[in-house]
Coordinates of C-alpha atoms in Angstrom, one line a residue:
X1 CA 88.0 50.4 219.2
X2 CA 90.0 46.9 218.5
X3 CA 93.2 47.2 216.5
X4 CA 94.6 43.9 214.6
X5 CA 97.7 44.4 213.7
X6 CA 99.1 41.6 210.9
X7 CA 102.8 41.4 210.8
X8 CA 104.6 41.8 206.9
X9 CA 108.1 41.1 205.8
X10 CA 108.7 44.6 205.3
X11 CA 109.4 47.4 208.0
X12 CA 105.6 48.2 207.4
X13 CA 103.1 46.9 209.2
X14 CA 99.4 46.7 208.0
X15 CA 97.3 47.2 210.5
X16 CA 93.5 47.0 210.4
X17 CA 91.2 49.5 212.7
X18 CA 87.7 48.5 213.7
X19 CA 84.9 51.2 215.1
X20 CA 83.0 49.3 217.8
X21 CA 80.1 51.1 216.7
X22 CA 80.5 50.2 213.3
X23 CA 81.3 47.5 210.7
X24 CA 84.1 50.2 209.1
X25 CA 87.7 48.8 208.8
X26 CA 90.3 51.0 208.1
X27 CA 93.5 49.8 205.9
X28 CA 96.5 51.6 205.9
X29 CA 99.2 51.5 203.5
X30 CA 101.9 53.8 202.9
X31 CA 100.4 57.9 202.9
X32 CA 97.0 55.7 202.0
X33 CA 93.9 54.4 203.9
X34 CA 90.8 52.4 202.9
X35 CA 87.8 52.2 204.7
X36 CA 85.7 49.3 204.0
X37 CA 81.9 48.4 205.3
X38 CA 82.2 44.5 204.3
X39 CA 82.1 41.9 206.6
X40 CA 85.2 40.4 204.2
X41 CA 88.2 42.6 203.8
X42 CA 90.1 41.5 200.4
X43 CA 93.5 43.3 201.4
X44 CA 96.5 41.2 200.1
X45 CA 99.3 42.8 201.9
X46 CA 101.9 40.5 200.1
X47 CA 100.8 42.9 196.9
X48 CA 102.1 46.2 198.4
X49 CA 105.2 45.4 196.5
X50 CA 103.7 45.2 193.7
X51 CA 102.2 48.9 194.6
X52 CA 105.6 50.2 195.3
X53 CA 106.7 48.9 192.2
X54 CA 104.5 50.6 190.4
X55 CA 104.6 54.3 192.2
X56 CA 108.6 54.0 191.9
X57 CA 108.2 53.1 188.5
X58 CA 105.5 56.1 187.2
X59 CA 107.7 58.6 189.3
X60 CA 110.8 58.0 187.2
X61 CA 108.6 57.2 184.2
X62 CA 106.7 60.9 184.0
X63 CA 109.7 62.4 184.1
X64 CA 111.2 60.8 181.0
X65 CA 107.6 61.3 179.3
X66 CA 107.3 65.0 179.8
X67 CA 110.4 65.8 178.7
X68 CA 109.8 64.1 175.7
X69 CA 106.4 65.9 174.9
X70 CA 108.2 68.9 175.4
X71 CA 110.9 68.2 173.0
X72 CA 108.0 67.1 170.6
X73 CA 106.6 70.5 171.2
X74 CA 109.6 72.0 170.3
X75 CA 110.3 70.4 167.2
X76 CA 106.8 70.8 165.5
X77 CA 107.2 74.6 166.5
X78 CA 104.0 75.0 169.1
X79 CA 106.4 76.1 172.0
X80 CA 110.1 78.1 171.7
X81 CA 112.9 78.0 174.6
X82 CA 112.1 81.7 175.3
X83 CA 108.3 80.8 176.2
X84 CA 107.6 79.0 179.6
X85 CA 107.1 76.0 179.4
X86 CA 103.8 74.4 179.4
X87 CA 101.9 72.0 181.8
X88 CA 101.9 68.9 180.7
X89 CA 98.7 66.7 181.1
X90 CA 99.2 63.0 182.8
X91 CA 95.9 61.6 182.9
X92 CA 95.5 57.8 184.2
X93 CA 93.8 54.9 183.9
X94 CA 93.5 52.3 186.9
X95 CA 90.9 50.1 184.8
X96 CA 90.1 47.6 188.0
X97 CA 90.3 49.9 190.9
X98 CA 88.1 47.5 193.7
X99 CA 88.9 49.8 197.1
X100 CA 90.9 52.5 195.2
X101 CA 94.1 51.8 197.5
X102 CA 96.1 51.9 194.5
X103 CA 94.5 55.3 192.7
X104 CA 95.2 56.8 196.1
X105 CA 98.8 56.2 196.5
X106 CA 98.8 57.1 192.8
X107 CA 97.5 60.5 193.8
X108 CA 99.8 60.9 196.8
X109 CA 102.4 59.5 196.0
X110 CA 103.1 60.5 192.3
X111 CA 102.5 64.0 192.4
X112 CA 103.0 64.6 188.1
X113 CA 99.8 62.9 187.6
X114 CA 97.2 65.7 186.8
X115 CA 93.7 63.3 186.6
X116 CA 93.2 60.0 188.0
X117 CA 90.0 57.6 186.8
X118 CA 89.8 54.9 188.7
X119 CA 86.8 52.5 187.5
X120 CA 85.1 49.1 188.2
X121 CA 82.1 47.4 187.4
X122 CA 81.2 47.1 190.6
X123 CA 78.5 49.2 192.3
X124 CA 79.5 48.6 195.8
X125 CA 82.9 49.2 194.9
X126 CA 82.6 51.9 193.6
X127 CA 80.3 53.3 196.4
X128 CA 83.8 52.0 199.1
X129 CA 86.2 54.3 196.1
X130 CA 84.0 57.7 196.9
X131 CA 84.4 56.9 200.4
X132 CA 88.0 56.7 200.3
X133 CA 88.6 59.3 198.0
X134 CA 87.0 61.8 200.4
X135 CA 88.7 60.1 203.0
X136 CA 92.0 60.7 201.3
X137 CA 91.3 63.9 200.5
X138 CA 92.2 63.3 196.8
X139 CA 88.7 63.6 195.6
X140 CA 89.3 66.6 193.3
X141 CA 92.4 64.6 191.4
X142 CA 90.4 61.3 191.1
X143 CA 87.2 60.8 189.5
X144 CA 85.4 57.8 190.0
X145 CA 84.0 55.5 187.1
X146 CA 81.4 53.0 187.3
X147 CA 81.6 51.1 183.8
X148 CA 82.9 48.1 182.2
X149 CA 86.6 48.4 181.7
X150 CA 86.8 47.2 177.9
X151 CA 84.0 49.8 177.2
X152 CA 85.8 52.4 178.9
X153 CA 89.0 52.2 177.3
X154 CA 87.1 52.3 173.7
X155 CA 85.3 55.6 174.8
X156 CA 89.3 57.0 174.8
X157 CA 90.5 55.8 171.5
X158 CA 90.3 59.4 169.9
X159 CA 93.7 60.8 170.4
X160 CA 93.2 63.8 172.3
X161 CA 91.6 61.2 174.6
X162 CA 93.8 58.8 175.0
X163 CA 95.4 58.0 178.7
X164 CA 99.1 58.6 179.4
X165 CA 99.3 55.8 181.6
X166 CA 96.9 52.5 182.3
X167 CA 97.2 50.5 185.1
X168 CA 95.4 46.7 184.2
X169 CA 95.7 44.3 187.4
X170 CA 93.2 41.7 186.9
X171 CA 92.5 38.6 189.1
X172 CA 93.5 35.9 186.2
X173 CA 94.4 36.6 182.9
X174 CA 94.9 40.6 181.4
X175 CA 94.7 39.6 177.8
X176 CA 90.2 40.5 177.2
X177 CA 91.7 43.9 178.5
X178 CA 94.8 44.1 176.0
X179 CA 92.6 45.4 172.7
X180 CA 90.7 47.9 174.3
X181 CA 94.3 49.5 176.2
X182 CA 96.5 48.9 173.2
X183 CA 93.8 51.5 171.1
X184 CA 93.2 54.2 174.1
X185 CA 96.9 55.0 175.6
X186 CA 98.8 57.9 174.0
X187 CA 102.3 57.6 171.6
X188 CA 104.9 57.0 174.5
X189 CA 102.4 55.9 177.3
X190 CA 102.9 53.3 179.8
X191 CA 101.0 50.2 180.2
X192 CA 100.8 48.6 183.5
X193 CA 99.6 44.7 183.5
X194 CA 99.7 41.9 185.7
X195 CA 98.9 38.2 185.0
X196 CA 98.2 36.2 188.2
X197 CA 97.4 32.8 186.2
X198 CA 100.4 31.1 186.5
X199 CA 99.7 28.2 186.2
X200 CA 98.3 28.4 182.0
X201 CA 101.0 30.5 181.7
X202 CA 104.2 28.1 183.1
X203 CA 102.9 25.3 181.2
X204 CA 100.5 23.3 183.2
X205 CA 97.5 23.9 180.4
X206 CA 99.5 24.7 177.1
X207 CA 96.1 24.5 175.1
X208 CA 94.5 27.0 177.7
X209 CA 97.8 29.3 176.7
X210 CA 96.9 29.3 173.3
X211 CA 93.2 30.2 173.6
X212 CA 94.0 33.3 176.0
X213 CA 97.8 34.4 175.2
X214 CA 98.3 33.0 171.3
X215 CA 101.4 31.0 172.3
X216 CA 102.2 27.4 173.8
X217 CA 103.6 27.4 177.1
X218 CA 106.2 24.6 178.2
X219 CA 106.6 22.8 181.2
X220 CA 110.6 23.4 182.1
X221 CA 112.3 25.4 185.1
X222 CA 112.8 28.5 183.5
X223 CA 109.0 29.0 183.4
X224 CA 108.6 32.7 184.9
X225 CA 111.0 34.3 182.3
X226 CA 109.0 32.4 179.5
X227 CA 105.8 33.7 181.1
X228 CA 106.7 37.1 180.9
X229 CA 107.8 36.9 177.3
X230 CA 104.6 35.2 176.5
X231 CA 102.3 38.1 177.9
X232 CA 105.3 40.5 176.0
X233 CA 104.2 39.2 172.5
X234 CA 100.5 38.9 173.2
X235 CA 100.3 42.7 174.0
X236 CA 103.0 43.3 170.7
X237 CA 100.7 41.0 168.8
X238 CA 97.2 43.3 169.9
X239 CA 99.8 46.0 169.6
X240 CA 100.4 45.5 166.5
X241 CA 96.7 45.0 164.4
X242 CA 96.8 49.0 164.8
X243 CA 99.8 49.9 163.7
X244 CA 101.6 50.1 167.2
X245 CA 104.3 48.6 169.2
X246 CA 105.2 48.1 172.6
X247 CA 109.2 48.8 174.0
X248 CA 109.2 47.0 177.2
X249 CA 111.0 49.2 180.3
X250 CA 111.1 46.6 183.0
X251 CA 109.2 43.0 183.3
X252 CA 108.9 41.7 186.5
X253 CA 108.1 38.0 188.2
X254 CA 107.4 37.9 191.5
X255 CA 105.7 36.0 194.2
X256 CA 102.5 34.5 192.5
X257 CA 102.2 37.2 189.3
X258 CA 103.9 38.5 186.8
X259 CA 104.2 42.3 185.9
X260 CA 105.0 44.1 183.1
X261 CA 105.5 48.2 182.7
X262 CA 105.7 48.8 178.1
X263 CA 105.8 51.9 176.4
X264 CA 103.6 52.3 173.6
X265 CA 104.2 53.9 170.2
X266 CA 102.7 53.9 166.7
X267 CA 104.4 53.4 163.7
X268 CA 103.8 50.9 160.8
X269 CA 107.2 50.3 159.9
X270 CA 108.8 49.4 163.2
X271 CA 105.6 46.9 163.0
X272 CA 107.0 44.9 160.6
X273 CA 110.3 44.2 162.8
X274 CA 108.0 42.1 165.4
X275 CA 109.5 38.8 163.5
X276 CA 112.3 39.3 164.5
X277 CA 111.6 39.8 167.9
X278 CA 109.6 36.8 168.6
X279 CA 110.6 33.3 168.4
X280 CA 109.1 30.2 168.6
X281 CA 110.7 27.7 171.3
X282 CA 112.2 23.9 170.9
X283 CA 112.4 21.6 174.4
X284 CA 114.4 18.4 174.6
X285 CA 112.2 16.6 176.3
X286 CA 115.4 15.0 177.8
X287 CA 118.3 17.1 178.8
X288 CA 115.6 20.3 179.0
X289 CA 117.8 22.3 176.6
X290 CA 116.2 25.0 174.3
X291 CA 116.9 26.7 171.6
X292 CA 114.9 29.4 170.3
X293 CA 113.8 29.6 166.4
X294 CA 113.0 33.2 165.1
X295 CA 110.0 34.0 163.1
X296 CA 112.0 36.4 161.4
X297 CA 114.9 38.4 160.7
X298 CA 117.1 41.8 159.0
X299 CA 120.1 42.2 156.8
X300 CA 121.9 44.9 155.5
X301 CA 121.0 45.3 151.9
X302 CA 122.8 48.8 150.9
X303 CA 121.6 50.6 147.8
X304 CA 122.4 53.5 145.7
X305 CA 119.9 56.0 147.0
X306 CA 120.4 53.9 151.1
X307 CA 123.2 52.6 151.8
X308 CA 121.6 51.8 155.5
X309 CA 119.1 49.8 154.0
X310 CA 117.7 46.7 155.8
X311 CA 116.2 43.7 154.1
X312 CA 113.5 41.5 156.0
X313 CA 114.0 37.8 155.2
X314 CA 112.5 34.4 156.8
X315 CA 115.3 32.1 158.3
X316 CA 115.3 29.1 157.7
X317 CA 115.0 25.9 159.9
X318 CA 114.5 24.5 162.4
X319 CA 117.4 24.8 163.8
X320 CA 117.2 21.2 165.6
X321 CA 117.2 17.8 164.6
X322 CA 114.9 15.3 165.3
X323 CA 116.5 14.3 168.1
X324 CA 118.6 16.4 170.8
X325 CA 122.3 16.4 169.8
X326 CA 123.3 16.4 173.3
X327 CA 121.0 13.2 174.6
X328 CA 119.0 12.0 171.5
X329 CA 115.8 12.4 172.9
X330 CA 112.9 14.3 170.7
X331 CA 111.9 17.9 170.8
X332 CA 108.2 19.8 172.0
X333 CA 107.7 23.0 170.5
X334 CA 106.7 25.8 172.5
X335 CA 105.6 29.7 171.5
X336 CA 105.9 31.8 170.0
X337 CA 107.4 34.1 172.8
X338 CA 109.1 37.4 173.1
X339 CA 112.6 37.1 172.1
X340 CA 114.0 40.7 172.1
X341 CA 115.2 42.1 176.3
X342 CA 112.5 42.3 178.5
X343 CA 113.7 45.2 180.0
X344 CA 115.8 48.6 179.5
X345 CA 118.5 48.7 181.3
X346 CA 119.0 52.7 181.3
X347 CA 115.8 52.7 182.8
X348 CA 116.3 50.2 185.6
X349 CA 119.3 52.2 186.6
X350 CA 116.9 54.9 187.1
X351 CA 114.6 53.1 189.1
X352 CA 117.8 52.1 191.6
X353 CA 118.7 56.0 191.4
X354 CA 115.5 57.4 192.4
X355 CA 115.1 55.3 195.3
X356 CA 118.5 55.9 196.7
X357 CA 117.9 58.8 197.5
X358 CA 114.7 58.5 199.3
X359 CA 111.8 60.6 198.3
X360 CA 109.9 57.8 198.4
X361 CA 108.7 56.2 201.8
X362 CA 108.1 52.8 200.2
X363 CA 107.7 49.9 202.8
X364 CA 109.4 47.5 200.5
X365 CA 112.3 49.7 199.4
X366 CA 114.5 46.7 200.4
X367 CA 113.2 44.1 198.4
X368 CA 112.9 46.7 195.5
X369 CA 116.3 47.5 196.0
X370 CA 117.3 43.9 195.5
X371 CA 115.1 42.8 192.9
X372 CA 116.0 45.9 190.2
X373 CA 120.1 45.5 191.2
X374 CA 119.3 41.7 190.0
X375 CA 117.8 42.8 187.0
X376 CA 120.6 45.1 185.8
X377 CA 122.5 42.8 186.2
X378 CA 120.8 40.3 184.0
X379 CA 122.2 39.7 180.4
X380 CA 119.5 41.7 178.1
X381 CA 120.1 39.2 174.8
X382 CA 120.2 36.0 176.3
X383 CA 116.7 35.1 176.4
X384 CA 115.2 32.0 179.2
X385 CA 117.9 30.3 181.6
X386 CA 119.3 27.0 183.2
X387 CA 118.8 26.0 186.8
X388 CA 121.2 24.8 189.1
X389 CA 119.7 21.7 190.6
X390 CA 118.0 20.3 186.9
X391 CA 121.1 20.8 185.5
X392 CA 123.0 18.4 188.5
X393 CA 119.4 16.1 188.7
X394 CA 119.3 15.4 185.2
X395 CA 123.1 14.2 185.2
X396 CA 122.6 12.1 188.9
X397 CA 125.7 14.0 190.0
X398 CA 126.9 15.8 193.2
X399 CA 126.4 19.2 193.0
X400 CA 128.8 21.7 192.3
X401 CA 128.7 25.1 194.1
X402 CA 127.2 28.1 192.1
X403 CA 130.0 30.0 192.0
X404 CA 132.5 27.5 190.7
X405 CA 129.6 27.0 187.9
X406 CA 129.7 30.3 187.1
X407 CA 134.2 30.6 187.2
X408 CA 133.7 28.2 184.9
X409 CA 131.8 30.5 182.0
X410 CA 133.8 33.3 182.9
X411 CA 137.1 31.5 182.3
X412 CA 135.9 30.4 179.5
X413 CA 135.3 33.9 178.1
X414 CA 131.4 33.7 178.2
X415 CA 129.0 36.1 180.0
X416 CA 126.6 34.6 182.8
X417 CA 124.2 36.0 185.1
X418 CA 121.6 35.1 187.7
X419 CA 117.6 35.9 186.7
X420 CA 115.6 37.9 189.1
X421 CA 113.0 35.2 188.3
X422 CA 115.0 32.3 190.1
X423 CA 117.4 32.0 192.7
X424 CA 119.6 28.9 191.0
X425 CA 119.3 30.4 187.7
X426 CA 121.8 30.2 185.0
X427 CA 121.7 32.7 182.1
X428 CA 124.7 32.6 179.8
X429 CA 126.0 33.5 176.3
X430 CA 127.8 29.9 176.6
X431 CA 126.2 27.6 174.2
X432 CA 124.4 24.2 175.3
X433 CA 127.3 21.7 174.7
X434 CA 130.1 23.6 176.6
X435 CA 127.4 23.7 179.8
X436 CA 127.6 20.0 179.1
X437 CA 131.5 19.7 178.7
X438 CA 131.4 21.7 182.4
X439 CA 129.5 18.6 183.8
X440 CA 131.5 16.1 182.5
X441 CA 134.6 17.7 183.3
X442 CA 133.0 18.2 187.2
X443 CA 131.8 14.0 186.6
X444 CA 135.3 12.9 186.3
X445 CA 135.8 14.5 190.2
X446 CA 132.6 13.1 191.2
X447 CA 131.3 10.6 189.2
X448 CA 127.8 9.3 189.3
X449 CA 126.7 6.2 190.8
X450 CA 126.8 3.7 188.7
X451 CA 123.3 2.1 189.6
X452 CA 121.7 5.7 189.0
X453 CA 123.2 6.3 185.5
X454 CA 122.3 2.6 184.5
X455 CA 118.9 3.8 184.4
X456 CA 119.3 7.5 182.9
X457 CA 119.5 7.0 179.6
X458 CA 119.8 11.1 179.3
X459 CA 123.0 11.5 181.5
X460 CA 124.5 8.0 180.0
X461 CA 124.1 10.1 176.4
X462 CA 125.4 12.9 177.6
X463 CA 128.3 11.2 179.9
X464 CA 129.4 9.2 176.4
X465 CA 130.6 11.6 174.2
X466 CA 133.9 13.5 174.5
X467 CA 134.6 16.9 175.9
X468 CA 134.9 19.3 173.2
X469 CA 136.3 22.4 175.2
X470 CA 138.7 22.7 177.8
X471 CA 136.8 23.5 181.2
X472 CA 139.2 25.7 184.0
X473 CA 137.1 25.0 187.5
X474 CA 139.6 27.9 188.7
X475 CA 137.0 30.0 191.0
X476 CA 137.2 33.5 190.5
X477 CA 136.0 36.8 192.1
X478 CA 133.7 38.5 190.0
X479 CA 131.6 35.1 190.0
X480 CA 130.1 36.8 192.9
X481 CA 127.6 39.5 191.1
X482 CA 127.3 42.5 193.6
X483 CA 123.7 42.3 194.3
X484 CA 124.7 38.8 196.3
X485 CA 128.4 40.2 197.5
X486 CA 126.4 43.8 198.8
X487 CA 124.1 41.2 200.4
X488 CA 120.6 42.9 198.9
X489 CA 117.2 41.4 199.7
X490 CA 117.3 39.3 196.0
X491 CA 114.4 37.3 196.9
X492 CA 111.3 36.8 198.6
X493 CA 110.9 34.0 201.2
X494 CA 107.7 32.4 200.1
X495 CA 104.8 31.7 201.1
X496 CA 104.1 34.6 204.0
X497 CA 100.8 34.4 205.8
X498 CA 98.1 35.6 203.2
X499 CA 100.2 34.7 200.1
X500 CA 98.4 34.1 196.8
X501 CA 95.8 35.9 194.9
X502 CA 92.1 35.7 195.4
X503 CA 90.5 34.2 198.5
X504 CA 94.2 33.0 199.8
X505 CA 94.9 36.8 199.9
X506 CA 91.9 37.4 201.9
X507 CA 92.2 38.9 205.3
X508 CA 89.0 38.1 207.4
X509 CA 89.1 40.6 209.9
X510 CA 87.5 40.5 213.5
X511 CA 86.8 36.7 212.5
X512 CA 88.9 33.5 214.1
X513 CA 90.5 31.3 211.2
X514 CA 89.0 28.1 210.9
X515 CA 90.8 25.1 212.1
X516 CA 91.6 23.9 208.6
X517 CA 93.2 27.4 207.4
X518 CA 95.4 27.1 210.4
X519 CA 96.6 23.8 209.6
X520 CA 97.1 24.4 205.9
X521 CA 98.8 27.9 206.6
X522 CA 102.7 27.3 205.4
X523 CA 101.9 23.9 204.7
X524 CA 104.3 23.5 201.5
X525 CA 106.9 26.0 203.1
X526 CA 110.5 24.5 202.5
X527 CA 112.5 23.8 205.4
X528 CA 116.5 24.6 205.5
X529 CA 117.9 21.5 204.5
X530 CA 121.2 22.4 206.5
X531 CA 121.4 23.1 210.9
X532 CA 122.1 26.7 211.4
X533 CA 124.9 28.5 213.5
X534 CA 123.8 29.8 216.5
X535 CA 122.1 33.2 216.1
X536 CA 122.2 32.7 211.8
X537 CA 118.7 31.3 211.7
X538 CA 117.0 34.5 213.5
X539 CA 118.8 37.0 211.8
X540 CA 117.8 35.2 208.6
X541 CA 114.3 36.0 209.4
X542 CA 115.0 39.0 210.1
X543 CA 116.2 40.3 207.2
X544 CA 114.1 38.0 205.0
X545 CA 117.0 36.6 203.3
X546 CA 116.5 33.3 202.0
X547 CA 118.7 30.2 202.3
X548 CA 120.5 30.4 199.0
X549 CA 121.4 34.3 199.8
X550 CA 122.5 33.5 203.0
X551 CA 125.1 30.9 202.2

């Protein structure tokens, strides 16, 4: 018997079993193990946050959802407060199960959940899933499914069909999967999907955007946020060709994906408020600023019979020049992308609730812990962000510490907030020019050199014009949000051995890595830029806490 073990940032480690009388693997993850008869094992153990993710979020979730189809039950009459109440039926969807690893923490870890399909097209897949599900012993709550997953979903669009919960985590782009689950999930039932494609979606093929997601990604630093809000209005926009909606509860970027957990309802009247929740997207090309045009909007228009009355009407724009006001440099136009919060802040707290008190042996409650304290933090209306470091490159200017930036907003009697999507992030109510006036205000301190802003004709536009609003660099306490203060794990030092999807996610077990794998293994990792104190650099790694965190 040889055992590989394969160390993880978390306090779990993954560790892979071999028979010597046998090809089998065994892969062990939280309550969970796979058994495999492949010569390659495709076990990404970078993803078992995203698995935690999902089994805290479907615990708290279920909750909230029963207790809402009992209230329903109530209120049409079917049930009364002297009868017992009824068992609630959770059936779910894992539309791309490959090993199953996912159904069965599902079924062991969420115990609500009354039926589990977990399908692939796959034939050998499917074969490894009845393995493990005996294996598991969770045979008799999931049922195995070998069929397309598009064709699936449309065999559950009848009502009494439909699936609580689906769970759509493909390799690439979700959206051939967003008709089909949009039609066959149940008034109030969560959809799960992940987009690994990162690359179409942060602006590096903007075309390619358009043909999968129906909006026009842009190239700029606050990229991840705009990802998520572009998959967010591509499943409103399927969403909505059937009368539905989606409410988002929490929308996630992490490590090389994007994640996003939506209710679902029906209803053709809160359709029509989508154009007001999407908004299409201008980008100096110069000073990177953006401001966001809606496609839509409400106003009060109280009558006799309603006096609550709301009025749709089309704003008008754009709402930029043809040039940027701040640098005079023209504009690209991005979108459209989802405008309205990306998440629900009620239900993040009860995310963070939920795992404090530990029901839930989750090997990256840490990082979870961080991640959700960032996000309730995060200011719900104020949609994309600056950076740090563009803000400082694009002026050629020393850089000021973040939480002098950030005094700055506060005294000036705007909100700000960091983005769980970015570690330098700047989101603020604050408009465009007083972030400006901030700069120029930190310029007269420390000027630029001259030879550098000879030949930025962005930061010599900028530096020209007068400070409209008085800027107090005073630093002040609650700068320092309490997810950094409390010292949580906020972000992910990246790239871990095995980090990325497909084949770089790969573990080849019982085989040596070739030479080149080796070599190329970290190769882009960034270095600290500054010496450590004695002892500070090992307890970094230790607690995975990166090098903005730990100063």
């Amino acid at each position: 018997m040889t055992k590989i073990i394969i160390p993880y940032t978390t306090k779990t480690e993954v560790s892979f079993t071999m028979n010597s009388n046998s090809s089998e693997k065994v892969i062990r993850e939280g309550p969970a193990e796979i058994c495999l008869v492949n010569d390659k094992v495709f076990y990404n153990p970078v993803q078992e946050f995203n698995r935690d993710l999902s089994v805290l979020v479907l615990n708290v979730f279920l909750e909230d959802y029963k207790r809402e189809k009992l209230e329903f039950l109530r209120k049409k009459g079917k049930i009364n407060d002297s009868e017992s109440e009824p068992k609630i039926e959770v059936n779910l969807l894992e539309a791309l199960s490959a090993t199953g690893l996912r159904s069965i923490r599902y079924a062991k870890e969420v115990p609500s959940i009354t039926k589990i399909v977990a399908n692939d097209i796959s034939e050998s897949a499917v074969k490894t899933m009845n393995i493990n599900m005996k294996h598991n012993q969770v045979d008799h709550l999931v049922e195995t499914s070998h069929d397309d997953a598009c064709m699936l979903m449309y065999k559950h669009k009848v009502p009494a069909k439909r699936f609580a919960v689906i769970d759509v985590d493909p390799y690439g782009c979700p959206s051939i999967f967003l008709d089909a689950c949009v039609q066959s999930i149940q008034d109030g039932g969560l959809l799960l999907v992940t987009a690994t494609d990162m690359a179409i979606l942060a602006g590096n093929a903007p075309e390619t955007c358009y043909s999968k997601y129906g909006a026009i990604s842009l190239r700029t630093k606050s990229c991840h946020e705009m990802a998520l809000r572009i998959l967010l209005q591509c499943i409103e926009q399927h969403a909505n060709r059937y009368s539905r909606y989606i409410e988002p509860l929490l929308s996630i970027s992490a490590d090389f994906y994007i994640r996003v957990f939506v209710k679902v309802y029906s209803g053709a009247k809160q359709c029509k408020q989508t154009t007001s929740k999407l908004s299409m997207v201008y980008q100096c090309v110069g000073c990177d600023v953006k401001t966001l045009q809606p496609l839509g909007g409400f106003k009060p228009n109280p009558t006799d019979k309603n006096p609550n009355e709301i009025k749709a009407f089309l704003p008008s724009g754009p709402p930029v020049g043809t040039h940027c006001a701040h640098c005079n440099h023209p504009h690209k136009l991005g979108g459209p992308i989802w405008s309205a919060p990306i998440h629900s802040q009620s239900f993040v707290y009860g995310l963070l609730e939920h795992l404090a008190k530990g029901t839930l042996k989750l090997g990256t409650a840490d990082r979870l812990d961080g991640m959700l304290s960032m996000v309730v933090e995060e200011l719900v209306d104020v949609p994309l962000y600056y950076t740090h470091d563009k803000l400082f490159s694009i002026m050629n200017l020393k850089t000021m510490p973040m939480m002098l930036m950030r005094s700055a907003i506060l005294n000036a009697g705007y909100d700000v907030s960091f983005s769980h999507a970015c570690r330098v992030s700047i989101k603020t109510t604050a408009p465009s020019q007083f972030i400006w006036d901030i700069l120029k205000t930190w310029a007269k301190s420390w000027p630029a050199h001259p030879a550098r802003l000879e030949s930025n004709s962005v930061a010599k536009a900028i530096l020209s014009k007068e400070i409209t609003s008085a800027v107090d660099l005073t630093e002040r306490p609650d700068a320092n949000p309490f997810s950094r203060r409390s010292q949580r794990l906020r972000f992910q030092y990246n790239p871990e051995p095995h980090w990325g999807p497909g084949s770089r996610g790969a573990v080849n077990v019982g085989q040596a890595k070739t030479a080149k794998a080796i070599r190329n293994q970290n190769k882009h990792k960034k270095q600290c830029k500054r010496p450590c104190p004695q002892g500070e650099e090992s307890e970094r790694k230790k607690t995975n806490i990166s090098e903005d965190d730990a100063v």
